[in-house]
């Protein structure tokens, strides 16, 4: 026939149809176009910067709503106060309004109670440390007065951590290796016997 366009045979697919299938993602031949790059575009709603702008706008709206609610509450409290003071005499009304205007001066600043509590705990901790230091100094003085050598910090910690054995009466029993300075000391005879 006189046409110059190639004819597709019945068993062969048309080349243009195959190209269309490859770009559309349908069909078995191709994987289709990937749209993964779109979130990198500045105009795409899922780009990081656009999501960040949306988040910031939402946070600003919440803060604005909270601020408006606080202002409305404060306005309603003031309106209620002025409505209640209208029934008072002019002198009493002026006195009540003056007290209300200056009331902020007598309120504690924010965080004052927390600062006081922190100061109290710091003082209590310092007092406990001072008491421990004083007790250790007294113990060292007593050891020196008895003719015993003073204990080092490591020895004090080791003695605090060890478990003492108990005798039949429930008293602590010192092992000979725990107190080397008592190695030659006389032992008490057991009770009851």
Backbone as a ProteinNet text record, in pm:
[ID]
protein_1_A
[PRIMARY]
XXXXXXXXXXXXXXXXXXXXXXXXXXXXXXXXXXXXXXXXXXXXXXXXXXXXXXXXXXXXXXXXXXXXXXXXXXXXXXXXXXXXXXXXXXXXXXXXXXXXXXXXXXXXXXXXXXXXXXXXXXXXXXXXXXXXXXXXXXXXXXXXXXXXXXXXXXXXXXXXXXXXXXXXXXXXXXXXXXXXXXXXXXXXXXXXX
[TERTIARY]
84.1	0	89.1	45.3	128	168.9	136.6	167.8	309.2	378	517	530.8	425.9	432.3	445.1	529.7	545.7	418.6	385.8	266	305.9	230.3	256.1	187.5	259	200.3	116.7	36.7	-56.3	16.1	130.2	200	297.1	329.3	427.8	358.6	403.4	341.5	386.2	301.4	332.4	435.6	535.7	643.7	589.5	495.3	438.9	355.4	285.8	206	297.1	409.9	505	565.1	593.9	647.8	545.2	419.2	314.1	299	306.5	295.5	412.7	533.5	652	643.3	584.5	576.7	458.3	353.2	235.7	245.3	335.4	347.9	254.8	169.2	79.4	141.7	103.2	154.2	271.1	311.7	414.9	554	567.2	697.7	784	732.6	818.8	784.1	869.2	843.6	772.8	760	688.7	776.3	722.2	794.8	790.8	898.6	903.9	877.7	793.8	761.7	827	930.5	996.9	1069.2	1103.5	1178.9	1090.2	958.7	870.4	877.5	900.1	904.1	1027.2	1118.8	1235.2	1207.1	1097.9	1062.2	1010	1038.4	1000.2	849.3	776.2	631.9	553.8	620.4	548.6	507	381.8	334.6	405.8	470.9	540.2	688.7	734.9	875.6	898.1	1020.1	1051.6	1023	1065.6	1046.7	899.1	820.1	676.9	607.9	647.5	589.3	629.6	754.5	799.9	720.5	693.4	614.8	473.5	414.9	280.1	281.3	382.1	392.4	405.7	492.5	510.9	383.5	310.9	184.9	82.3	78.5	-14.8	21.4	150.7	192.9	160.4	179.9	147.7	-2.6	-83.9	-228.6	-270.4	-208.3	-239.6	-200.7	-82.1	-36.9	-128.8	-168.8	-258.8	-394.1	-445.7	-573.8	-562.5	-450.8	-430	-421.2	-348.4	-333.7	-470.1	-549	-681.7	-773.7	-764.3	-847.3	-808.1	-678.5	-633.2	-680.6	-671	-716.3	-866.6	-942.9	-1088.5	-1122.7	-1050.3	-1074.2	-1042.3	-930	-891.7	-992.9	-1040.4	-1140	-1269.2	-1310.1	-1432.5	-1417	-1298.5	-1275.1	-1282.4	-1221	-1226.3	-1368.5	-1443.7	-1582.3	-1664.8	-1642.4	-1714.5	-1678.9	-1551	-1508.2	-1574.1	-1571.6	-1630.4	-1781.5	-1844.2	-1989.2	-2021.2	-1937.6	-1962.1	-1931.4	-1835.8	-1802.3	-1896	-1979.6	-2073.1	-2173.2	-2201.8	-2300.6	-2242.6	-2113	-2050.9	-2061.5	-2039	-2035.9	-1912.6	-1913.7	-1806.1	-1670.5	-1664	-1537.4	-1487.3	-1577.8	-1541.3	-1504.2	-1574.8	-1547.5	-1406.6	-1369.2	-1235.6	-1128.7	-1156.3	-1060.6	-1042.3	-1150.3	-1143.4	-1068.8	-1096.9	-1028.8	-879.6	-845.7	-705.3	-631.2	-694.6	-632.7	-612.1	-709.6	-697.5	-585.4	-572.5	-468.6	-329.1	-312.8	-182.8	-161.7	-257.7	-247.1	-129.1	-93.7	16.1	148.6	159.9	285.4	308	200.7	211.4	207.4	205.1	207	351.4	369.8	503.4	539	663.8	704.9	700.3	687.4	682.2	812.4	799.1	914.9	972.6	908	960.2	957.3	845.7	834.7	936.5	956.4	1055	1195.2	1225.2	1357.2	1376.6	1271	1281.1	1303.5	1229.6	1245.1	1384.8	1437.3	1572.6	1674.4	1654.7	1746.2	1741.3	1619.3	1606.1	1677.3	1659.4	1725	1876.1	1925.2	2070	2124.5	2050.1	2093	2093.4	1989.4	1982.2	2096.5	2127.6	2238.9	2371.3	2389.4	2512.4	2524.5	2412.4	2414.2	2448.4	2394.4	2425.3	2573.1	2626.7	2769.8	2856	2816.7	2891.6	2886.1	2769.2	2755	2841.1	2843.4	2926.8	3074.9	3115.4	3254.8	3291.3	3200.2	3224.8	3233.4	3143	3144	3273.4	3318.3	3444	3562	3561.5	3669.7	3670.8	3551.5	3543	3591.2	3554.1	3596.1	3748	3804.6	3950.3	4019	3965.8	4023.6	4014.8	3904.2	3888.5	3987	4006.9	4103.6	4245	4278.7	4411.6	4430.2	4325.4	4332.7	4351.6	4295.3	4308.6	4439.3	4518.5	4645.6	4635.4	4523.8	4503.6	4531.4	4573	4597.9	4466.7	4467.1	4343.7	4310.7	4180.9	4135.4	4138.9	4176.4	4173.2	4029.8	4002.9	3869.7	3832	3928.4	3901.9	3863.5	3932.1	3902.9	3764.3	3730.2	3597.1	3489.8	3506.2	3408.4	3400.7	3517.1	3517.2	3442.3	3461.3	3393.2	3243.6	3202.6	3059.4	2990.7	3063	3002.6	2996.5	3083.4	3090.7	2972.9	2941.3	2835.1	2899.5	2844.5	2896.9	2822.6	2897.2	2833.4	2765.1	2663.2	2591	2616.3	2620.7	2633.7	2494.9	2486.9	2358.9	2265.6	2322.1	2239.4	2203.2	2247.2	2213.8	2309.9	2422.1	2520.9	2616.2	2674.1	2772.1	2899.7	2955	3079.7	3182.2	3293.9	3398.1	3490.6	3523.1	3620.6	3760.7	3855.7	3992	4053.9	4019	4077.8	4012.6	3892.4	3824.8	3891	3942.9	4005.7	4143.7	4243.5	4376.9	4433.3	4386.9	4437.8	4388	4285	4231.1	4283.4	4386.8	4434.8	4477.3	4538.4	4583.8	4490.6	4371.1	4279.8	4215.9	4188.5	4121.3	3978	3927.6	3789.1	3698.3	3573.8	3475.4	3428.4	3402.9	3347.5	3200.2	3145.4	3004.9	2918.6	2802.9	2711.7	2637.7	2589.3	2496.6	2562.2	2672.6	2724.3	2784.9
-114.2	0	121	232.6	346.1	423.7	383.7	463.7	434.9	540	523.9	494.8	504.9	476.6	327.8	287.7	144.6	85.7	-28.4	-98.5	-196.1	-200.4	-297.6	-426.1	-531	-661.9	-702.7	-800.3	-842.8	-889.2	-949.7	-1000.8	-902.1	-790.2	-694.9	-572.3	-525.3	-405.9	-280.2	-181.2	-52.6	19.9	83	150.3	268.9	342.6	458.3	414.6	305.4	255.4	210.1	150.2	107.5	226	333.9	454.2	516.7	514.8	571	489.4	356.4	272	296.9	318	337.6	467.7	571.6	699.1	704.9	631	639.9	548.9	454	365.2	246.5	240.8	126.5	25.3	-91.6	-196.2	-267.6	-372.7	-456.8	-412.7	-330.2	-302.1	-208.6	-100.7	-0.4	24.7	101.9	134.3	268.1	343.7	470.9	583.4	704.3	821.1	822.8	862.8	876.7	1022.5	1043.5	1179.5	1208.3	1134.5	1150.5	1284.2	1345.4	1470.7	1590.6	1574.6	1690.4	1755.3	1675.4	1735.4	1824.8	1820.9	1908.6	2045.6	2059	2186.3	2284.7	2412.9	2514.2	2533	2499.5	2521.9	2400.8	2289.4	2166.8	2172.5	2133.8	2144.6	2050.4	1945.6	1852.7	1883.4	1993.6	2027	2064.4	2044.5	2065.7	2209.1	2304	2445.1	2482.5	2427.9	2459	2396.4	2273.8	2211.7	2289.3	2338.9	2417.4	2548.2	2613.1	2736.5	2710.5	2597.5	2562.9	2540.3	2466	2439.9	2570	2660.2	2786.7	2870.2	2867.3	2941.9	2883.9	2750.7	2687.6	2725	2723.3	2759	2905.6	2992.7	3134.2	3152.2	3075.2	3085.2	3039.6	2931.6	2883.1	2987.5	3047.3	3149.5	3272.1	3310.6	3425.6	3396.6	3274.4	3237.6	3237.6	3186.3	3184.5	3327.6	3413.2	3553.1	3624	3599.1	3660.3	3611.7	3481.5	3427.4	3488.3	3505.3	3567.6	3712.5	3784.3	3923.9	3932.1	3841.5	3841.9	3809.4	3712.4	3676.7	3794.5	3860.8	3975.5	4089.8	4111.7	4216.1	4183.2	4055.6	4015.5	4032.5	3999.9	4018.5	4165.9	4250.4	4394.7	4448	4402.6	4447.2	4404	4280.9	4231.3	4313.4	4347.1	4427.3	4565.2	4630.2	4763.8	4758.8	4651.8	4637.9	4621.8	4544.3	4521.8	4646	4726.4	4844.9	4962.2	4954.6	5064.4	5081.5	4972.8	4981.1	5048.7	5063.3	5123.8	5276.3	5337	5483.2	5531.1	5657.1	5710.6	5698.8	5725	5717.8	5573.5	5480.8	5338.8	5285	5330.1	5286.6	5328.2	5452.9	5501.5	5424	5394.8	5319.4	5176.6	5110.1	4973.5	4971.2	5068.1	5072.6	5101.7	5189.3	5221.1	5097.4	5022.3	4899.5	4798.4	4788.5	4693	4734.2	4864	4911.6	4885.1	4887.6	4866.6	4722.6	4636.3	4499.4	4424.9	4457.9	4386.9	4406.6	4519.9	4547.1	4454	4395.1	4310.5	4162.3	4129.4	3988.9	3941.9	3811	3754.3	3749.2	3770.6	3759.2	3613.4	3589.1	3451.6	3378.5	3255.6	3174.4	3200.7	3289.3	3323.8	3204.1	3129.6	3013.2	2906.3	2885.1	2785.5	2826.9	2955.3	3003.7	2987.5	3015.9	2996.2	2849	2760.7	2617.2	2570.5	2618.4	2582.1	2630.9	2752.9	2807.7	2726.5	2684.4	2601.1	2467.6	2403	2273.6	2289.1	2396.4	2419.9	2441.9	2516.4	2538.1	2407.3	2324.2	2196.2	2104.7	2102.6	2020.6	2071	2203.2	2260.2	2226.8	2233.8	2200.5	2053.1	1966.1	1823.5	1798	1865.6	1850.8	1900.9	2015.6	2069.1	1974.2	1917	1822.9	1699.1	1650.1	1532.9	1566.1	1684.1	1726.2	1739.2	1797.6	1813.2	1677.7	1585.7	1452.5	1380	1392.7	1329.2	1389.1	1520.1	1584.8	1537.8	1526.5	1477.3	1333	1251.8	1111.3	1100.8	1183.3	1183.6	1228.1	1331	1377.7	1268.9	1196.6	1088.1	975.3	944.1	838.3	880.5	1006.5	1055.2	1056.3	1091.6	1093.6	952.9	852.5	713.2	651.6	725.4	675	595.4	606.2	536	629.4	574.3	661.7	711.2	830.4	880.4	796.5	793.9	716.7	803.9	742.6	814.2	812.2	894.9	899.5	764.6	696.6	565.8	464	469	375.1	400.5	527.2	561.9	509.7	530.6	481.4	329.3	261.5	115.4	64.3	129.2	85.6	111.6	218.7	245.9	142.4	90.3	-3.1	-147.2	-183.6	-324.9	-363.5	-492.1	-547.2	-609.6	-584.4	-642	-771.4	-869.2	-993	-964.7	-1041.6	-1026	-1148.6	-1125.2	-1238.9	-1287.2	-1378.9	-1438.1	-1335.2	-1230.4	-1127.4	-1014.6	-1022.6	-921.8	-805.7	-816	-709.1	-729	-617.7	-626.7	-691.8	-782.6	-849.1	-809.3	-756.9	-713.7	-830.4	-848.3	-949.4	-893.9	-982.6	-939.2	-862.5	-898.5	-828.6	-692.1	-670	-542.2	-431.5	-467.3	-369.6	-420.7	-393.2	-445.4	-388.1	-269.1	-211.8	-285.8	-369.7	-446.8	-590.7	-618.1	-755.8	-813.2	-737.1	-789.9	-759.4	-705.4	-666.4	-789.8	-784.2	-898.9	-910.7	-1032.1	-1056.4	-1071.6	-1030.3	-1046.6	-1191.2	-1239.7	-1375	-1371.1	-1472.9	-1473.8	-1470.1	-1407.5	-1394.4	-1525.2	-1535.8	-1642.4	-1770.2	-1796.8	-1917.4	-1992.5
0	0	0	-28.1	-54.6	68.1	184.7	303.5	348.7	394.8	436.2	585.3	665.5	808.5	831	923.6	945.9	1004.6	963.5	1008.3	1117.8	1225.5	1329.8	1293	1305.8	1278.8	1398	1382.6	1485.8	1612.2	1604.4	1721.7	1782.1	1716.4	1765.4	1824.1	1939.3	1998.3	1926.3	1926.4	1865.6	1952.3	1895.3	1968.1	2046.6	1990	2060.2	2180.2	2170	2282.1	2395.6	2362.3	2465.2	2538.2	2466.8	2528.9	2621.8	2582.1	2666	2793.4	2782.8	2901.8	2997.9	2945.1	3028.4	3107	3049.3	3119.9	3214	3189.9	3274.2	3394.6	3394.6	3508	3499.9	3403.4	3392.4	3299	3310.4	3222.9	3286.3	3226.8	3284.7	3243.6	3142.2	3085.9	3166.9	3226.2	3288.3	3433.4	3498.2	3639.2	3653	3548.6	3553.6	3604.6	3604.2	3653.3	3804.3	3861.1	4005.8	4041.4	4139	4184.2	4319.3	4351.9	4479.9	4492.3	4384.2	4388	4418.7	4412.1	4425.1	4562.7	4666.5	4799.9	4818	4724	4730	4668.4	4598.1	4534.2	4638.4	4618.2	4716.3	4724.4	4619.4	4617.1	4665.7	4693.1	4730.2	4877.4	4909.6	5048.4	5145.4	5096	5185.9	5201.1	5146.3	5163.9	5310.4	5356.1	5497.6	5540.9	5460.2	5498.3	5502.3	5408.3	5409.1	5530.4	5567	5685.8	5811.1	5814.1	5927.4	5938.1	5824.6	5825.8	5877.2	5835.9	5881.2	6033	6082.1	6226.3	6304.3	6257.8	6327.5	6325.7	6215.1	6207.1	6303.7	6314.9	6409.2	6552.9	6586.4	6721.2	6751.1	6654.2	6673.7	6695.3	6621.4	6637.8	6777	6827.2	6962.2	7065.8	7050.9	7145.4	7140.4	7019.4	7005.2	7070.9	7052.3	7113.6	7265.7	7319.1	7464	7517.9	7445.3	7487.6	7484.8	7380.7	7371.6	7483.6	7516.3	7623.9	7757.9	7781.2	7905.7	7914.1	7803.1	7802	7827.9	7767.3	7787.7	7933.1	7992.9	8132.1	8223.8	8198.4	8280.8	8266.3	8144.5	8121.8	8196.3	8192.3	8261.5	8413.2	8467.9	8612	8649.3	8567.8	8595.6	8585.8	8485.9	8470.6	8591.6	8638.8	8756.3	8880	8895	9009.6	9006.8	8891.1	8882.4	8901.2	8854.4	8872.7	9021.4	9091.9	9234.7	9318.1	9276.8	9356.2	9330.1	9228.4	9200.4	9313.8	9386.2	9494.2	9618.4	9627	9744.7	9738.8	9854.4	9860	9783	9743.6	9659.3	9727.5	9857.8	9930.1	9937.2	9969.6	9977.9	9839.6	9738.6	9601.5	9560	9589.7	9555.7	9632.9	9759.8	9841.3	9786.5	9749.8	9697	9563.2	9478.4	9348.9	9365.8	9462.6	9488.1	9537.6	9628.8	9679.8	9567.1	9479	9368.5	9272.7	9250.1	9159.3	9215.9	9346.6	9409.3	9457.2	9436.6	9487.1	9424.3	9301.6	9234.7	9308.1	9382.1	9451.1	9569.4	9619.6	9737.6	9703.4	9576.8	9536.4	9523.1	9548.2	9532.9	9385.1	9352.7	9212	9167.1	9039.2	8990.8	9024.2	9071.9	9104.1	9242.3	9320.5	9452.8	9546.5	9547.4	9635.3	9598.6	9469.4	9426	9468.1	9457.9	9498.6	9648.8	9728.1	9873.1	9906.5	9840.8	9866.1	9829.2	9717.2	9675.9	9778.1	9827.6	9927.3	10055.7	10097.2	10218	10201.5	10085.3	10065.1	10060.2	9998.9	9996.5	10137.3	10220.6	10359.2	10436.9	10415.3	10486	10443.3	10312.7	10264.6	10320.3	10325.9	10380.7	10528.9	10602	10744.4	10764.1	10678.8	10688.9	10660.5	10559.3	10529.2	10645.2	10702.9	10816.3	10935.8	10961.3	11072.5	11049.5	10927.4	10894.8	10911	10866.6	10881.2	11029.1	11108.5	11252	11320.1	11283.3	11341.7	11308.3	11181.1	11140.3	11216.2	11237.8	11312.1	11457.4	11518.5	11656	11665.3	11567.5	11566.5	11551.7	11464.9	11447	11576.1	11642.5	11768.9	11875.4	11879.4	11976.7	11948.3	11820.5	11784.8	11823.4	11798.7	11835.2	11986.7	12063.1	12209.6	12264.7	12194.2	12238.4	12190.6	12115.6	12066.8	11938.3	11868.6	11741.9	11625.3	11513.5	11397.8	11337.3	11276.1	11211.5	11088.6	11053.8	10937.7	10812.4	10701.4	10573.6	10519.1	10419.3	10358	10298.2	10235.1	10174	10280.6	10394.1	10502.6	10560.4	10574.4	10625.7	10531	10398.9	10301.8	10303.8	10315.7	10318.2	10440.9	10554.6	10676.3	10670.4	10604.1	10591.2	10503.8	10404.4	10308.5	10359.9	10455.4	10493.4	10582	10576	10659.2	10782.4	10896.8	11020.3	11050.2	11101.3	11147.4	11280.3	11310.6	11437.1	11524.5	11655.7	11746.1	11785.2	11880.1	11919.4	11981.4	12040.2	12102.6	12006.5	11881	11781.9	11777.4	11850.4	11848.7	11732.3	11682.9	11576	11627.3	11547.5	11581.7	11477.2	11522.2	11430.3	11400.6	11274.6	11236.2	11261.1	11282	11313.1	11197.3	11072.9	10958.5	10934.5	10989.5	10970.3	11052.3	11171.2	11258.9	11297.3	11215.2	11247.8	11377.5	11418.5	11543	11666.5	11651.4	11763.2	11764.6	11688.8	11676.5	11811	11898.5	12026.9	12141.5	12116	12222.8	12285.2	12417.7	12481.6	12433.1	12429.7	12386.1	12507.1	12488.1	12594.6	12597.1	12714.7	12726.6	12691.1	12627.1	12592.9	12718.6	12706.9	12820.5	12847.6	12965.8	13001.3	13050.3	13028.6	13052.1	13144.1
[MASK]
+++++++++++++++++++++++++++++++++++++++++++++++++++++++++++++++++++++++++++++++++++++++++++++++++++++++++++++++++++++++++++++++++++++++++++++++++++++++++++++++++++++++++++++++++++++++++++++++++

